[in-house]
Amino acid sequence: MSSDKLQLLPALPLCAKAFAPFGQVIECSGHASYAINAGSSQRFSDLAQLEADTDGRLALSIFRANAQRTPLTLSCLERHPRGSQAFMPLNGQAFVVVVAEQAPGSARQAAESLRVFVSNGCQGINFRSGVWHHPLLSLGAGDFLVADRLGPGPNCEEIDLSSWGLGIAL
Ligand SMILES: NC(=O)N[C@@H](O)C(=O)O
Ligand code: NI
């Protein structure tokens, strides 16, 4: 869909304070560290609160992402009620994060309620359990380390946005 037919939502640089209602930003900036391993490394500790229900377990995966074509268009929102989901770029690729506190019922509500952030490629994010978000939107080809909940039972609710003509202004 050409950009002139899309309703473009504004994007903000990702920052911990603005993202706090949705989860944590995983970055060294703004966090204390302490020397470990005889001073050969600095540890920036406990940067995200990873969650999994008692039936599940936390797992580490790698997503090998293609660069999204622009203009970015929004296809769906999803949420994982049984656990958190963290993404950390491994190759410095910037990515877009789209979140919502409530599931929008219309394009108008989505335009008012969706929050869009852009990671600078040195920042990762951790979605709290149950936070509505768009699936990964990477701006560059690269790998992401992903920590999320695996286990029995459904853990992905989805709503379709593909017909709402929503895009991201980058
Ligand atoms: N499908 C999958 O594992 N990833 C999504 O949950 C996502 O948020 O990208
Ligand atoms: Ni997800």
PDB file of C-alpha atoms and ligand atoms in Angstrom:
ATOM      1  CA  MET A   1       0.000   0.000   0.000  1.00  0.00           C
ATOM      2  CA  SER A   2       1.528   3.350  -0.974  1.00  0.00           C
ATOM      3  CA  SER A   3       2.255   5.717   1.889  1.00  0.00           C
ATOM      4  CA  ASP A   4      -0.277   8.311   0.718  1.00  0.00           C
ATOM      5  CA  LYS A   5      -3.068   5.848   1.498  1.00  0.00           C
ATOM      6  CA  LEU A   6      -1.720   5.026   4.970  1.00  0.00           C
ATOM      7  CA  GLN A   7      -2.424   6.799   8.229  1.00  0.00           C
ATOM      8  CA  LEU A   8       1.131   7.241   9.509  1.00  0.00           C
ATOM      9  CA  LEU A   9       1.678   7.038  13.269  1.00  0.00           C
ATOM     10  CA  PRO A  10       4.547   9.071  14.758  1.00  0.00           C
ATOM     11  CA  ALA A  11       7.537   7.228  16.188  1.00  0.00           C
ATOM     12  CA  LEU A  12       9.587   8.331  19.208  1.00  0.00           C
ATOM     13  CA  PRO A  13      13.133   7.346  20.159  1.00  0.00           C
ATOM     14  CA  LEU A  14      12.934   4.423  22.599  1.00  0.00           C
ATOM     15  CA  CYS A  15      13.467   5.484  26.206  1.00  0.00           C
ATOM     16  CA  ALA A  16      12.976   3.606  29.472  1.00  0.00           C
ATOM     17  CA  LYS A  17      10.582   6.128  31.037  1.00  0.00           C
ATOM     18  CA  ALA A  18       8.165   6.260  28.108  1.00  0.00           C
ATOM     19  CA  PHE A  19       8.296   2.481  27.658  1.00  0.00           C
ATOM     20  CA  ALA A  20       7.845   1.706  31.381  1.00  0.00           C
ATOM     21  CA  PRO A  21       4.068   0.941  31.172  1.00  0.00           C
ATOM     22  CA  PHE A  22       4.862  -1.793  28.636  1.00  0.00           C
ATOM     23  CA  GLY A  23       8.073  -3.285  30.006  1.00  0.00           C
ATOM     24  CA  GLN A  24      11.749  -2.532  30.228  1.00  0.00           C
ATOM     25  CA  VAL A  25      14.402  -1.181  27.873  1.00  0.00           C
ATOM     26  CA  ILE A  26      17.503  -3.386  27.887  1.00  0.00           C
ATOM     27  CA  GLU A  27      20.544  -1.105  27.647  1.00  0.00           C
ATOM     28  CA  CYS A  28      23.672  -0.090  29.536  1.00  0.00           C
ATOM     29  CA  SER A  29      22.980   3.627  29.353  1.00  0.00           C
ATOM     30  CA  GLY A  30      21.512   4.949  32.601  1.00  0.00           C
ATOM     31  CA  HIS A  31      22.320   1.811  34.583  1.00  0.00           C
ATOM     32  CA  ALA A  32      25.013   1.235  37.213  1.00  0.00           C
ATOM     33  CA  SER A  33      27.580  -1.473  36.637  1.00  0.00           C
ATOM     34  CA  TYR A  34      30.239  -3.189  38.691  1.00  0.00           C
ATOM     35  CA  ALA A  35      33.536  -4.816  37.817  1.00  0.00           C
ATOM     36  CA  ILE A  36      33.645  -8.600  37.528  1.00  0.00           C
ATOM     37  CA  ASN A  37      36.191 -11.195  36.427  1.00  0.00           C
ATOM     38  CA  ALA A  38      39.180  -9.345  37.949  1.00  0.00           C
ATOM     39  CA  GLY A  39      38.060  -6.113  36.353  1.00  0.00           C
ATOM     40  CA  SER A  40      38.085  -7.483  32.811  1.00  0.00           C
ATOM     41  CA  SER A  41      34.337  -6.858  32.431  1.00  0.00           C
ATOM     42  CA  GLN A  42      31.646  -4.553  33.758  1.00  0.00           C
ATOM     43  CA  ARG A  43      28.336  -6.213  34.743  1.00  0.00           C
ATOM     44  CA  PHE A  44      25.117  -4.286  34.048  1.00  0.00           C
ATOM     45  CA  SER A  45      22.849  -6.458  36.091  1.00  0.00           C
ATOM     46  CA  ASP A  46      19.154  -7.361  36.156  1.00  0.00           C
ATOM     47  CA  LEU A  47      18.014  -5.145  33.273  1.00  0.00           C
ATOM     48  CA  ALA A  48      14.666  -6.793  32.635  1.00  0.00           C
ATOM     49  CA  GLN A  49      12.048  -8.695  34.615  1.00  0.00           C
ATOM     50  CA  LEU A  50      11.557 -11.952  32.692  1.00  0.00           C
ATOM     51  CA  GLU A  51       8.300 -13.759  33.455  1.00  0.00           C
ATOM     52  CA  ALA A  52       6.862 -17.227  32.795  1.00  0.00           C
ATOM     53  CA  ASP A  53       3.855 -18.948  34.326  1.00  0.00           C
ATOM     54  CA  THR A  54       4.378 -22.069  36.443  1.00  0.00           C
ATOM     55  CA  ASP A  55       3.435 -24.414  33.560  1.00  0.00           C
ATOM     56  CA  GLY A  56       6.058 -22.914  31.265  1.00  0.00           C
ATOM     57  CA  ARG A  57       9.756 -22.103  31.252  1.00  0.00           C
ATOM     58  CA  LEU A  58      11.909 -19.272  29.952  1.00  0.00           C
ATOM     59  CA  ALA A  59      13.824 -20.056  26.774  1.00  0.00           C
ATOM     60  CA  LEU A  60      16.423 -18.301  24.647  1.00  0.00           C
ATOM     61  CA  SER A  61      16.010 -18.218  20.867  1.00  0.00           C
ATOM     62  CA  ILE A  62      17.469 -16.275  17.955  1.00  0.00           C
ATOM     63  CA  PHE A  63      15.245 -14.576  15.377  1.00  0.00           C
ATOM     64  CA  ARG A  64      17.095 -13.977  12.088  1.00  0.00           C
ATOM     65  CA  ALA A  65      15.150 -10.963  10.826  1.00  0.00           C
ATOM     66  CA  ASN A  66      14.913  -9.471   7.356  1.00  0.00           C
ATOM     67  CA  ALA A  67      14.785  -5.716   6.990  1.00  0.00           C
ATOM     68  CA  GLN A  68      11.184  -4.526   6.792  1.00  0.00           C
ATOM     69  CA  ARG A  69      10.271  -2.621   3.637  1.00  0.00           C
ATOM     70  CA  THR A  70       9.152   0.954   4.118  1.00  0.00           C
ATOM     71  CA  PRO A  71       6.698   2.440   4.575  1.00  0.00           C
ATOM     72  CA  LEU A  72       6.140   0.113   7.509  1.00  0.00           C
ATOM     73  CA  THR A  73       2.535  -1.064   7.647  1.00  0.00           C
ATOM     74  CA  LEU A  74       0.863  -2.592  10.706  1.00  0.00           C
ATOM     75  CA  SER A  75      -0.501  -6.100  10.180  1.00  0.00           C
ATOM     76  CA  CYS A  76      -1.609  -7.206  13.645  1.00  0.00           C
ATOM     77  CA  LEU A  77      -1.190  -6.870  17.371  1.00  0.00           C
ATOM     78  CA  GLU A  78      -0.539  -9.806  19.618  1.00  0.00           C
ATOM     79  CA  ARG A  79      -0.010 -10.516  23.298  1.00  0.00           C
ATOM     80  CA  HIS A  80       1.457 -13.346  25.346  1.00  0.00           C
ATOM     81  CA  PRO A  81      -0.540 -13.751  28.561  1.00  0.00           C
ATOM     82  CA  ARG A  82       1.652 -16.512  30.007  1.00  0.00           C
ATOM     83  CA  GLY A  83       5.000 -14.757  29.920  1.00  0.00           C
ATOM     84  CA  SER A  84       7.203 -11.837  28.975  1.00  0.00           C
ATOM     85  CA  GLN A  85       9.062 -11.524  25.665  1.00  0.00           C
ATOM     86  CA  ALA A  86      12.443  -9.823  25.253  1.00  0.00           C
ATOM     87  CA  PHE A  87      14.273  -8.855  22.057  1.00  0.00           C
ATOM     88  CA  MET A  88      17.956  -7.810  21.944  1.00  0.00           C
ATOM     89  CA  PRO A  89      19.567  -6.921  18.594  1.00  0.00           C
ATOM     90  CA  LEU A  90      22.858  -8.772  18.095  1.00  0.00           C
ATOM     91  CA  ASN A  91      24.105  -6.846  15.065  1.00  0.00           C
ATOM     92  CA  GLY A  92      23.253  -3.230  15.947  1.00  0.00           C
ATOM     93  CA  GLN A  93      20.169  -3.165  13.778  1.00  0.00           C
ATOM     94  CA  ALA A  94      17.521  -0.584  14.653  1.00  0.00           C
ATOM     95  CA  PHE A  95      13.971  -1.839  15.086  1.00  0.00           C
ATOM     96  CA  VAL A  96      10.491  -0.463  15.650  1.00  0.00           C
ATOM     97  CA  VAL A  97       8.383  -1.293  18.694  1.00  0.00           C
ATOM     98  CA  VAL A  98       4.608  -0.829  18.570  1.00  0.00           C
ATOM     99  CA  VAL A  99       2.639  -1.270  21.785  1.00  0.00           C
ATOM    100  CA  ALA A 100      -0.817  -0.564  23.167  1.00  0.00           C
ATOM    101  CA  GLU A 101      -2.254  -0.558  26.672  1.00  0.00           C
ATOM    102  CA  GLN A 102      -5.621  -1.778  25.384  1.00  0.00           C
ATOM    103  CA  ALA A 103      -6.601  -3.679  22.238  1.00  0.00           C
ATOM    104  CA  PRO A 104      -7.952  -1.052  19.794  1.00  0.00           C
ATOM    105  CA  GLY A 105     -11.390  -1.715  18.348  1.00  0.00           C
ATOM    106  CA  SER A 106     -10.968   0.501  15.282  1.00  0.00           C
ATOM    107  CA  ALA A 107      -8.363   2.305  13.194  1.00  0.00           C
ATOM    108  CA  ARG A 108      -9.327   5.558  14.939  1.00  0.00           C
ATOM    109  CA  GLN A 109      -8.794   4.023  18.379  1.00  0.00           C
ATOM    110  CA  ALA A 110      -5.514   2.489  17.185  1.00  0.00           C
ATOM    111  CA  ALA A 111      -4.264   5.850  15.929  1.00  0.00           C
ATOM    112  CA  GLU A 112      -5.034   7.320  19.364  1.00  0.00           C
ATOM    113  CA  SER A 113      -3.805   4.491  21.573  1.00  0.00           C
ATOM    114  CA  LEU A 114      -0.833   2.883  19.846  1.00  0.00           C
ATOM    115  CA  ARG A 115       2.647   3.962  20.984  1.00  0.00           C
ATOM    116  CA  VAL A 116       5.539   3.626  18.532  1.00  0.00           C
ATOM    117  CA  PHE A 117       9.216   3.650  19.504  1.00  0.00           C
ATOM    118  CA  VAL A 118      12.451   3.190  17.537  1.00  0.00           C
ATOM    119  CA  SER A 119      15.413   1.380  19.112  1.00  0.00           C
ATOM    120  CA  ASN A 120      18.826   2.726  18.115  1.00  0.00           C
ATOM    121  CA  GLY A 121      20.103  -0.829  17.721  1.00  0.00           C
ATOM    122  CA  CYS A 122      21.960  -0.775  21.043  1.00  0.00           C
ATOM    123  CA  GLN A 123      18.706  -1.061  22.959  1.00  0.00           C
ATOM    124  CA  GLY A 124      16.582  -4.157  23.456  1.00  0.00           C
ATOM    125  CA  ILE A 125      13.126  -4.386  25.013  1.00  0.00           C
ATOM    126  CA  ASN A 126      11.237  -6.766  27.268  1.00  0.00           C
ATOM    127  CA  PHE A 127       7.437  -6.809  26.916  1.00  0.00           C
ATOM    128  CA  ARG A 128       5.674  -7.549  30.177  1.00  0.00           C
ATOM    129  CA  SER A 129       3.305 -10.525  30.115  1.00  0.00           C
ATOM    130  CA  GLY A 130       0.122  -9.642  28.306  1.00  0.00           C
ATOM    131  CA  VAL A 131       1.269  -6.410  26.658  1.00  0.00           C
ATOM    132  CA  TRP A 132      -0.217  -5.845  23.204  1.00  0.00           C
ATOM    133  CA  HIS A 133       2.563  -5.430  20.641  1.00  0.00           C
ATOM    134  CA  HIS A 134       3.246  -5.714  16.941  1.00  0.00           C
ATOM    135  CA  PRO A 135       5.459  -8.665  15.928  1.00  0.00           C
ATOM    136  CA  LEU A 136       9.111  -7.816  15.373  1.00  0.00           C
ATOM    137  CA  LEU A 137       9.731  -4.973  12.901  1.00  0.00           C
ATOM    138  CA  SER A 138      13.462  -4.804  12.176  1.00  0.00           C
ATOM    139  CA  LEU A 139      14.808  -1.900  10.132  1.00  0.00           C
ATOM    140  CA  GLY A 140      17.944  -3.829   9.206  1.00  0.00           C
ATOM    141  CA  ALA A 141      18.692  -7.477   8.492  1.00  0.00           C
ATOM    142  CA  GLY A 142      20.152  -9.090  11.580  1.00  0.00           C
ATOM    143  CA  ASP A 143      19.763 -11.453  14.499  1.00  0.00           C
ATOM    144  CA  PHE A 144      17.850 -10.847  17.722  1.00  0.00           C
ATOM    145  CA  LEU A 145      18.328 -12.770  20.933  1.00  0.00           C
ATOM    146  CA  VAL A 146      14.813 -13.502  22.203  1.00  0.00           C
ATOM    147  CA  ALA A 147      13.898 -14.593  25.729  1.00  0.00           C
ATOM    148  CA  ASP A 148      10.305 -15.709  26.127  1.00  0.00           C
ATOM    149  CA  ARG A 149       8.071 -18.364  27.643  1.00  0.00           C
ATOM    150  CA  LEU A 150       7.760 -21.824  26.110  1.00  0.00           C
ATOM    151  CA  GLY A 151       5.405 -24.465  27.425  1.00  0.00           C
ATOM    152  CA  PRO A 152       1.930 -25.957  27.240  1.00  0.00           C
ATOM    153  CA  GLY A 153      -1.191 -24.010  26.461  1.00  0.00           C
ATOM    154  CA  PRO A 154      -1.940 -21.118  24.140  1.00  0.00           C
ATOM    155  CA  ASN A 155       0.283 -18.073  24.650  1.00  0.00           C
ATOM    156  CA  CYS A 156      -0.499 -15.807  21.716  1.00  0.00           C
ATOM    157  CA  GLU A 157      -3.684 -13.786  21.255  1.00  0.00           C
ATOM    158  CA  GLU A 158      -3.873 -11.758  18.054  1.00  0.00           C
ATOM    159  CA  ILE A 159      -5.981  -9.026  16.479  1.00  0.00           C
ATOM    160  CA  ASP A 160      -5.832  -8.238  12.762  1.00  0.00           C
ATOM    161  CA  LEU A 161      -4.921  -4.653  11.789  1.00  0.00           C
ATOM    162  CA  SER A 162      -4.120  -5.391   8.140  1.00  0.00           C
ATOM    163  CA  SER A 163      -7.216  -3.690   6.734  1.00  0.00           C
ATOM    164  CA  TRP A 164      -6.889  -0.542   8.861  1.00  0.00           C
ATOM    165  CA  GLY A 165      -4.329   1.228   6.663  1.00  0.00           C
ATOM    166  CA  LEU A 166      -1.960   2.084   9.519  1.00  0.00           C
ATOM    167  CA  GLY A 167       1.732   2.777   8.954  1.00  0.00           C
ATOM    168  CA  ILE A 168       4.721   4.249  10.772  1.00  0.00           C
ATOM    169  CA  ALA A 169       6.232   7.665  10.026  1.00  0.00           C
ATOM    170  CA  LEU A 170       9.992   7.121  10.061  1.00  0.00           C
TER     171      LEU A 170
HETATM  172  N1  LIG B   1       6.035 -15.343  16.704  1.00  0.00           N
HETATM  173  C1  LIG B   1       6.981 -15.063  17.562  1.00  0.00           C
HETATM  174  O1  LIG B   1       7.567 -15.932  18.177  1.00  0.00           O
HETATM  175  N2  LIG B   1       7.304 -13.732  17.715  1.00  0.00           N
HETATM  176  C2  LIG B   1       6.311 -12.763  18.052  1.00  0.00           C
HETATM  177  O2  LIG B   1       5.749 -13.104  19.309  1.00  0.00           O
HETATM  178  C3  LIG B   1       6.901 -11.395  18.107  1.00  0.00           C
HETATM  179  O3  LIG B   1       6.554 -10.597  19.026  1.00  0.00           O
HETATM  180  O4  LIG B   1       7.725 -11.106  17.206  1.00  0.00           O
HETATM  181 NI    NI B   2       5.378 -11.405  20.474  1.00  0.00          NI
END
